[in-house]
């Protein structure tokens, strides 16, 4: 069927109008891509980098803080590194936040070196315990007794990454007590593998230990007494790069009020290590179940 000239003319007018509307829309948008609004549906307030050391105690606080900061509209990156690298990154500004600094003793050297460029903004919890740990069935109760049980312990103390403050303290302990022992460095996981093997065969072993940690729930362990006083209870602090208050004022205000009970940290570590729980989901669950604590930490965020 033939289409009349008037109908054709009307059709082309409609097409021309549509083209004009499309061009106008493109001009108004400036040809830009849509803004990625990220978690929570708000425009990103910038990127924040967490330093994440290879210790289980670092994971729960980091992921909880990450979850809250993402809800505030920040983009968050987690950077795995040994503790010395984390402190250097905090000083340079490559790392913005570290949730697991043990003070005043274990990380004193790093604070002496980098502290002028780092803000100590909050105490996460005050019940951090460090020391040398043995199975409860072991005969030794004190570091001072270890030489007489050298054969039973194999003359070795199993430690973690070589740059850790605990490793440097352990070297000083071996010298001060005159111990005929070798300090074996490695990773936390390698140390725990040695513990599992020794414990399952009821052999004696000396390892570096700290609380919070899931191993105290899985195994019957004890800290060795330290008559010379090398090991002291620590507070776990939140550190940020100096200048974060200008770069990310809302994040800074939140972190200034950061607190988390050590029992909650230990519960999350247990679930991470023994149940292979997802740290992101654990953090989301903690935030959902602890709204009063979260609100207290956000009370100064404007």
Tab-separated table of C-alpha atoms in Angstrom:
chain	number	residue	atom	x	y	z
A	1	UNK	CA	0.000	0.000	0.000
A	2	UNK	CA	1.395	3.448	-0.949
A	3	UNK	CA	2.131	5.946	1.867
A	4	UNK	CA	0.867	9.466	1.275
A	5	UNK	CA	3.252	12.455	1.000
A	6	UNK	CA	1.730	14.064	4.116
A	7	UNK	CA	2.310	10.960	6.211
A	8	UNK	CA	5.917	10.739	5.022
A	9	UNK	CA	6.457	14.379	5.894
A	10	UNK	CA	5.062	13.873	9.402
A	11	UNK	CA	7.258	10.798	9.946
A	12	UNK	CA	10.433	12.690	9.092
A	13	UNK	CA	9.472	15.518	11.470
A	14	UNK	CA	9.178	12.998	14.320
A	15	UNK	CA	12.597	11.466	13.476
A	16	UNK	CA	14.221	14.901	13.313
A	17	UNK	CA	12.786	15.818	16.722
A	18	UNK	CA	14.143	12.626	18.277
A	19	UNK	CA	17.636	13.342	16.895
A	20	UNK	CA	17.573	16.860	18.347
A	21	UNK	CA	16.527	15.532	21.758
A	22	UNK	CA	19.302	12.925	21.789
A	23	UNK	CA	21.955	15.490	20.846
A	24	UNK	CA	20.717	17.860	23.568
A	25	UNK	CA	20.872	15.116	26.195
A	26	UNK	CA	24.441	14.234	25.220
A	27	UNK	CA	25.472	17.903	25.361
A	28	UNK	CA	24.011	18.342	28.848
A	29	UNK	CA	25.899	15.298	30.150
A	30	UNK	CA	29.157	16.619	28.724
A	31	UNK	CA	29.846	13.165	27.317
A	32	UNK	CA	30.842	11.951	30.823
A	33	UNK	CA	30.430	8.421	32.127
A	34	UNK	CA	28.007	7.881	35.030
A	35	UNK	CA	29.573	8.370	38.469
A	36	UNK	CA	30.298	5.121	40.318
A	37	UNK	CA	28.446	5.717	43.558
A	38	UNK	CA	29.935	2.683	45.265
A	39	UNK	CA	28.617	0.952	48.373
A	40	UNK	CA	25.714	2.715	50.011
A	41	UNK	CA	24.746	4.649	46.893
A	42	UNK	CA	26.739	7.815	47.689
A	43	UNK	CA	29.417	9.431	45.582
A	44	UNK	CA	32.937	8.312	46.540
A	45	UNK	CA	34.698	10.608	49.009
A	46	UNK	CA	38.108	9.313	47.956
A	47	UNK	CA	40.293	6.244	48.388
A	48	UNK	CA	41.746	5.058	51.702
A	49	UNK	CA	44.470	2.417	52.007
A	50	UNK	CA	44.711	0.086	55.005
A	51	UNK	CA	47.999	-1.587	55.879
A	52	UNK	CA	47.293	-5.256	56.643
A	53	UNK	CA	49.990	-7.246	58.441
A	54	UNK	CA	50.081	-11.065	58.175
A	55	UNK	CA	48.590	-11.574	61.637
A	56	UNK	CA	45.128	-12.905	62.404
A	57	UNK	CA	44.568	-10.119	64.952
A	58	UNK	CA	44.746	-7.536	62.149
A	59	UNK	CA	41.881	-8.911	60.064
A	60	UNK	CA	38.672	-8.374	62.115
A	61	UNK	CA	39.269	-4.714	63.083
A	62	UNK	CA	40.415	-3.895	59.541
A	63	UNK	CA	37.343	-5.387	57.886
A	64	UNK	CA	34.923	-3.832	60.377
A	65	UNK	CA	36.476	-0.387	59.850
A	66	UNK	CA	36.496	-0.975	56.090
A	67	UNK	CA	32.781	-1.810	56.144
A	68	UNK	CA	31.904	1.354	58.088
A	69	UNK	CA	34.095	3.593	55.924
A	70	UNK	CA	32.548	2.198	52.751
A	71	UNK	CA	29.126	2.966	54.190
A	72	UNK	CA	30.367	6.536	54.707
A	73	UNK	CA	31.184	6.678	50.994
A	74	UNK	CA	34.924	5.978	50.863
A	75	UNK	CA	36.651	3.620	48.457
A	76	UNK	CA	38.829	1.264	50.503
A	77	UNK	CA	41.895	-0.733	49.462
A	78	UNK	CA	43.650	-3.337	51.602
A	79	UNK	CA	47.432	-3.522	51.205
A	80	UNK	CA	49.157	-6.639	52.577
A	81	UNK	CA	52.649	-5.990	53.967
A	82	UNK	CA	55.015	-6.790	56.821
A	83	UNK	CA	54.784	-4.422	59.759
A	84	UNK	CA	57.939	-2.449	58.940
A	85	UNK	CA	56.632	-1.763	55.452
A	86	UNK	CA	53.275	-0.674	56.899
A	87	UNK	CA	54.956	1.876	59.183
A	88	UNK	CA	57.090	3.199	56.344
A	89	UNK	CA	53.935	3.485	54.226
A	90	UNK	CA	52.128	5.369	56.988
A	91	UNK	CA	54.997	7.847	57.185
A	92	UNK	CA	55.099	8.386	53.399
A	93	UNK	CA	51.329	8.526	52.965
A	94	UNK	CA	51.174	5.372	50.821
A	95	UNK	CA	49.194	3.791	53.674
A	96	UNK	CA	46.436	5.774	55.384
A	97	UNK	CA	45.365	3.496	58.249
A	98	UNK	CA	46.755	0.648	60.384
A	99	UNK	CA	44.387	-0.975	62.888
A	100	UNK	CA	46.802	-3.255	64.784
A	101	UNK	CA	49.759	-1.395	66.328
A	102	UNK	CA	50.921	-2.869	69.641
A	103	UNK	CA	52.178	-0.140	71.940
A	104	UNK	CA	54.096	1.015	73.852
A	105	UNK	CA	56.645	-1.804	73.548
A	106	UNK	CA	56.333	-4.084	70.518
A	107	UNK	CA	56.232	-1.314	67.907
A	108	UNK	CA	58.230	1.261	69.865
A	109	UNK	CA	61.144	1.093	67.417
A	110	UNK	CA	58.901	1.885	64.461
A	111	UNK	CA	57.217	4.759	66.298
A	112	UNK	CA	60.630	6.153	67.243
A	113	UNK	CA	61.616	6.022	63.583
A	114	UNK	CA	58.404	7.174	61.900
A	115	UNK	CA	56.225	8.620	64.661
A	116	UNK	CA	56.587	12.280	63.632
A	117	UNK	CA	54.588	11.539	60.481
A	118	UNK	CA	52.014	9.269	62.118
A	119	UNK	CA	48.935	10.086	64.211
A	120	UNK	CA	48.073	7.706	67.053
A	121	UNK	CA	44.314	8.271	67.005
A	122	UNK	CA	42.666	5.595	69.151
A	123	UNK	CA	43.042	2.543	71.396
A	124	UNK	CA	41.255	-0.437	69.906
A	125	UNK	CA	41.529	-2.513	73.111
A	126	UNK	CA	43.878	-2.613	76.103
A	127	UNK	CA	44.242	-6.343	76.817
A	128	UNK	CA	46.943	-7.313	74.335
A	129	UNK	CA	49.287	-9.986	75.740
A	130	UNK	CA	52.612	-11.032	74.208
A	131	UNK	CA	55.142	-13.683	75.133
A	132	UNK	CA	56.584	-17.121	74.607
A	133	UNK	CA	54.004	-19.898	74.703
A	134	UNK	CA	54.247	-23.642	75.360
A	135	UNK	CA	51.678	-26.445	75.683
A	136	UNK	CA	50.157	-26.655	79.141
A	137	UNK	CA	51.579	-30.169	79.561
A	138	UNK	CA	55.167	-28.886	79.135
A	139	UNK	CA	57.306	-28.957	82.315
A	140	UNK	CA	58.751	-25.459	81.860
A	141	UNK	CA	56.887	-22.569	83.444
A	142	UNK	CA	59.479	-19.841	82.986
A	143	UNK	CA	61.815	-18.641	80.244
A	144	UNK	CA	64.603	-18.935	82.807
A	145	UNK	CA	64.067	-22.725	82.947
A	146	UNK	CA	64.353	-23.411	79.233
A	147	UNK	CA	68.029	-24.429	79.100
A	148	UNK	CA	67.380	-27.384	81.390
A	149	UNK	CA	64.688	-28.595	78.973
A	150	UNK	CA	66.611	-27.911	75.779
A	151	UNK	CA	66.424	-31.517	74.563
A	152	UNK	CA	62.680	-31.642	75.037
A	153	UNK	CA	62.158	-28.377	73.141
A	154	UNK	CA	64.730	-29.144	70.470
A	155	UNK	CA	66.651	-25.962	71.237
A	156	UNK	CA	64.367	-23.836	69.052
A	157	UNK	CA	61.862	-21.026	69.471
A	158	UNK	CA	59.472	-20.800	66.521
A	159	UNK	CA	58.591	-17.272	65.493
A	160	UNK	CA	56.944	-15.217	62.774
A	161	UNK	CA	58.163	-12.778	60.090
A	162	UNK	CA	61.717	-11.626	60.721
A	163	UNK	CA	60.856	-7.909	60.834
A	164	UNK	CA	58.253	-8.218	63.583
A	165	UNK	CA	58.904	-6.467	66.881
A	166	UNK	CA	58.338	-9.727	68.760
A	167	UNK	CA	61.215	-11.305	66.855
A	168	UNK	CA	63.614	-8.534	67.835
A	169	UNK	CA	62.510	-8.791	71.455
A	170	UNK	CA	62.970	-12.575	71.305
A	171	UNK	CA	66.574	-12.187	70.132
A	172	UNK	CA	67.227	-9.918	73.102
A	173	UNK	CA	65.596	-12.479	75.428
A	174	UNK	CA	67.824	-15.302	74.189
A	175	UNK	CA	70.898	-13.189	74.885
A	176	UNK	CA	69.735	-11.838	78.246
A	177	UNK	CA	68.769	-15.267	79.612
A	178	UNK	CA	71.829	-16.963	78.088
A	179	UNK	CA	69.619	-19.467	76.267
A	180	UNK	CA	71.196	-22.051	74.015
A	181	UNK	CA	68.266	-21.759	71.614
A	182	UNK	CA	67.818	-20.815	67.956
A	183	UNK	CA	65.089	-18.347	66.969
A	184	UNK	CA	63.408	-19.659	63.810
A	185	UNK	CA	61.729	-17.025	61.646
A	186	UNK	CA	58.956	-17.704	59.151
A	187	UNK	CA	55.273	-16.922	58.915
A	188	UNK	CA	52.505	-17.145	61.469
A	189	UNK	CA	51.002	-20.038	59.518
A	190	UNK	CA	54.280	-21.963	59.476
A	191	UNK	CA	54.596	-21.477	63.230
A	192	UNK	CA	51.049	-22.717	63.802
A	193	UNK	CA	51.700	-25.769	61.613
A	194	UNK	CA	54.634	-26.647	63.860
A	195	UNK	CA	52.405	-26.175	66.919
A	196	UNK	CA	49.692	-28.444	65.490
A	197	UNK	CA	52.214	-31.190	64.748
A	198	UNK	CA	53.860	-30.961	68.173
A	199	UNK	CA	50.594	-30.755	70.102
A	200	UNK	CA	48.967	-33.677	68.276
A	201	UNK	CA	51.997	-35.809	69.174
A	202	UNK	CA	52.310	-34.366	72.692
A	203	UNK	CA	55.789	-32.992	72.043
A	204	UNK	CA	57.172	-29.845	73.641
A	205	UNK	CA	57.484	-26.686	71.576
A	206	UNK	CA	58.133	-22.987	72.225
A	207	UNK	CA	56.388	-20.471	69.983
A	208	UNK	CA	55.726	-16.749	69.957
A	209	UNK	CA	52.220	-16.048	71.183
A	210	UNK	CA	49.793	-13.204	71.620
A	211	UNK	CA	46.206	-12.639	72.515
A	212	UNK	CA	43.745	-12.257	70.917
A	213	UNK	CA	44.363	-15.454	68.979
A	214	UNK	CA	42.290	-18.535	68.176
A	215	UNK	CA	45.050	-20.972	69.195
A	216	UNK	CA	44.178	-20.430	72.857
A	217	UNK	CA	40.690	-21.753	72.169
A	218	UNK	CA	41.849	-24.768	70.175
A	219	UNK	CA	44.812	-25.808	72.349
A	220	UNK	CA	45.567	-25.832	76.074
A	221	UNK	CA	48.518	-23.441	76.196
A	222	UNK	CA	50.344	-21.274	78.712
A	223	UNK	CA	52.579	-18.214	78.605
A	224	UNK	CA	56.041	-18.727	80.072
A	225	UNK	CA	56.865	-16.438	82.970
A	226	UNK	CA	59.372	-13.702	82.155
A	227	UNK	CA	61.289	-12.718	85.330
A	228	UNK	CA	63.378	-10.127	83.464
A	229	UNK	CA	60.252	-8.311	82.289
A	230	UNK	CA	60.749	-8.257	78.523
A	231	UNK	CA	57.115	-9.018	77.800
A	232	UNK	CA	54.487	-6.589	78.988
A	233	UNK	CA	50.806	-6.240	78.311
A	234	UNK	CA	50.133	-3.950	75.394
A	235	UNK	CA	47.406	-1.701	74.097
A	236	UNK	CA	46.394	-2.131	70.491
A	237	UNK	CA	46.273	1.254	68.759
A	238	UNK	CA	44.872	2.670	65.523
A	239	UNK	CA	47.462	4.669	63.567
A	240	UNK	CA	46.910	6.935	60.562
A	241	UNK	CA	49.098	8.994	58.266
A	242	UNK	CA	49.468	12.518	59.634
A	243	UNK	CA	47.217	14.641	57.450
A	244	UNK	CA	44.325	12.188	57.228
A	245	UNK	CA	42.185	14.699	59.110
A	246	UNK	CA	42.512	17.003	56.074
A	247	UNK	CA	42.335	14.318	53.391
A	248	UNK	CA	39.356	12.452	54.851
A	249	UNK	CA	37.854	14.355	57.816
A	250	UNK	CA	34.853	12.041	58.262
A	251	UNK	CA	37.069	8.962	58.284
A	252	UNK	CA	39.367	10.652	60.800
A	253	UNK	CA	36.453	11.595	63.070
A	254	UNK	CA	35.199	7.999	63.001
A	255	UNK	CA	38.615	6.476	63.723
A	256	UNK	CA	39.191	8.876	66.650
A	257	UNK	CA	36.287	7.176	68.403
A	258	UNK	CA	37.171	3.613	67.346
A	259	UNK	CA	36.716	0.907	69.995
A	260	UNK	CA	36.115	-2.844	69.757
A	261	UNK	CA	36.025	-5.406	72.609
A	262	UNK	CA	38.839	-7.958	72.543
A	263	UNK	CA	36.274	-10.722	73.055
A	264	UNK	CA	34.581	-9.738	69.783
A	265	UNK	CA	37.927	-9.807	67.990
A	266	UNK	CA	38.713	-13.283	69.345
A	267	UNK	CA	35.281	-14.558	68.340
A	268	UNK	CA	35.799	-13.354	64.774
A	269	UNK	CA	39.309	-14.827	64.642
A	270	UNK	CA	37.942	-18.180	65.761
A	271	UNK	CA	35.312	-18.140	63.035
A	272	UNK	CA	37.840	-17.058	60.425
A	273	UNK	CA	40.370	-19.735	61.279
A	274	UNK	CA	38.240	-22.679	62.375
A	275	UNK	CA	35.117	-22.180	60.250
A	276	UNK	CA	36.672	-20.501	57.191
A	277	UNK	CA	34.198	-17.646	57.577
A	278	UNK	CA	34.234	-14.765	55.096
A	279	UNK	CA	35.808	-11.684	56.770
A	280	UNK	CA	33.558	-9.328	54.797
A	281	UNK	CA	30.455	-11.122	56.053
A	282	UNK	CA	31.800	-11.279	59.611
A	283	UNK	CA	32.311	-7.514	59.546
A	284	UNK	CA	28.818	-6.911	58.179
A	285	UNK	CA	27.338	-9.149	60.896
A	286	UNK	CA	29.290	-7.346	63.621
A	287	UNK	CA	28.114	-3.927	62.398
A	288	UNK	CA	24.500	-5.116	62.197
A	289	UNK	CA	24.616	-6.618	65.695
A	290	UNK	CA	26.462	-3.719	67.340
A	291	UNK	CA	24.637	-0.631	66.174
A	292	UNK	CA	25.082	1.202	69.487
A	293	UNK	CA	28.866	0.748	69.310
A	294	UNK	CA	28.890	1.875	65.678
A	295	UNK	CA	26.795	4.964	66.451
A	296	UNK	CA	29.170	5.875	69.288
A	297	UNK	CA	32.098	5.709	66.879
A	298	UNK	CA	30.255	7.850	64.329
A	299	UNK	CA	28.994	10.470	66.785
A	300	UNK	CA	31.474	13.143	65.610
A	301	UNK	CA	31.061	12.472	61.880
A	302	UNK	CA	29.385	15.464	60.228
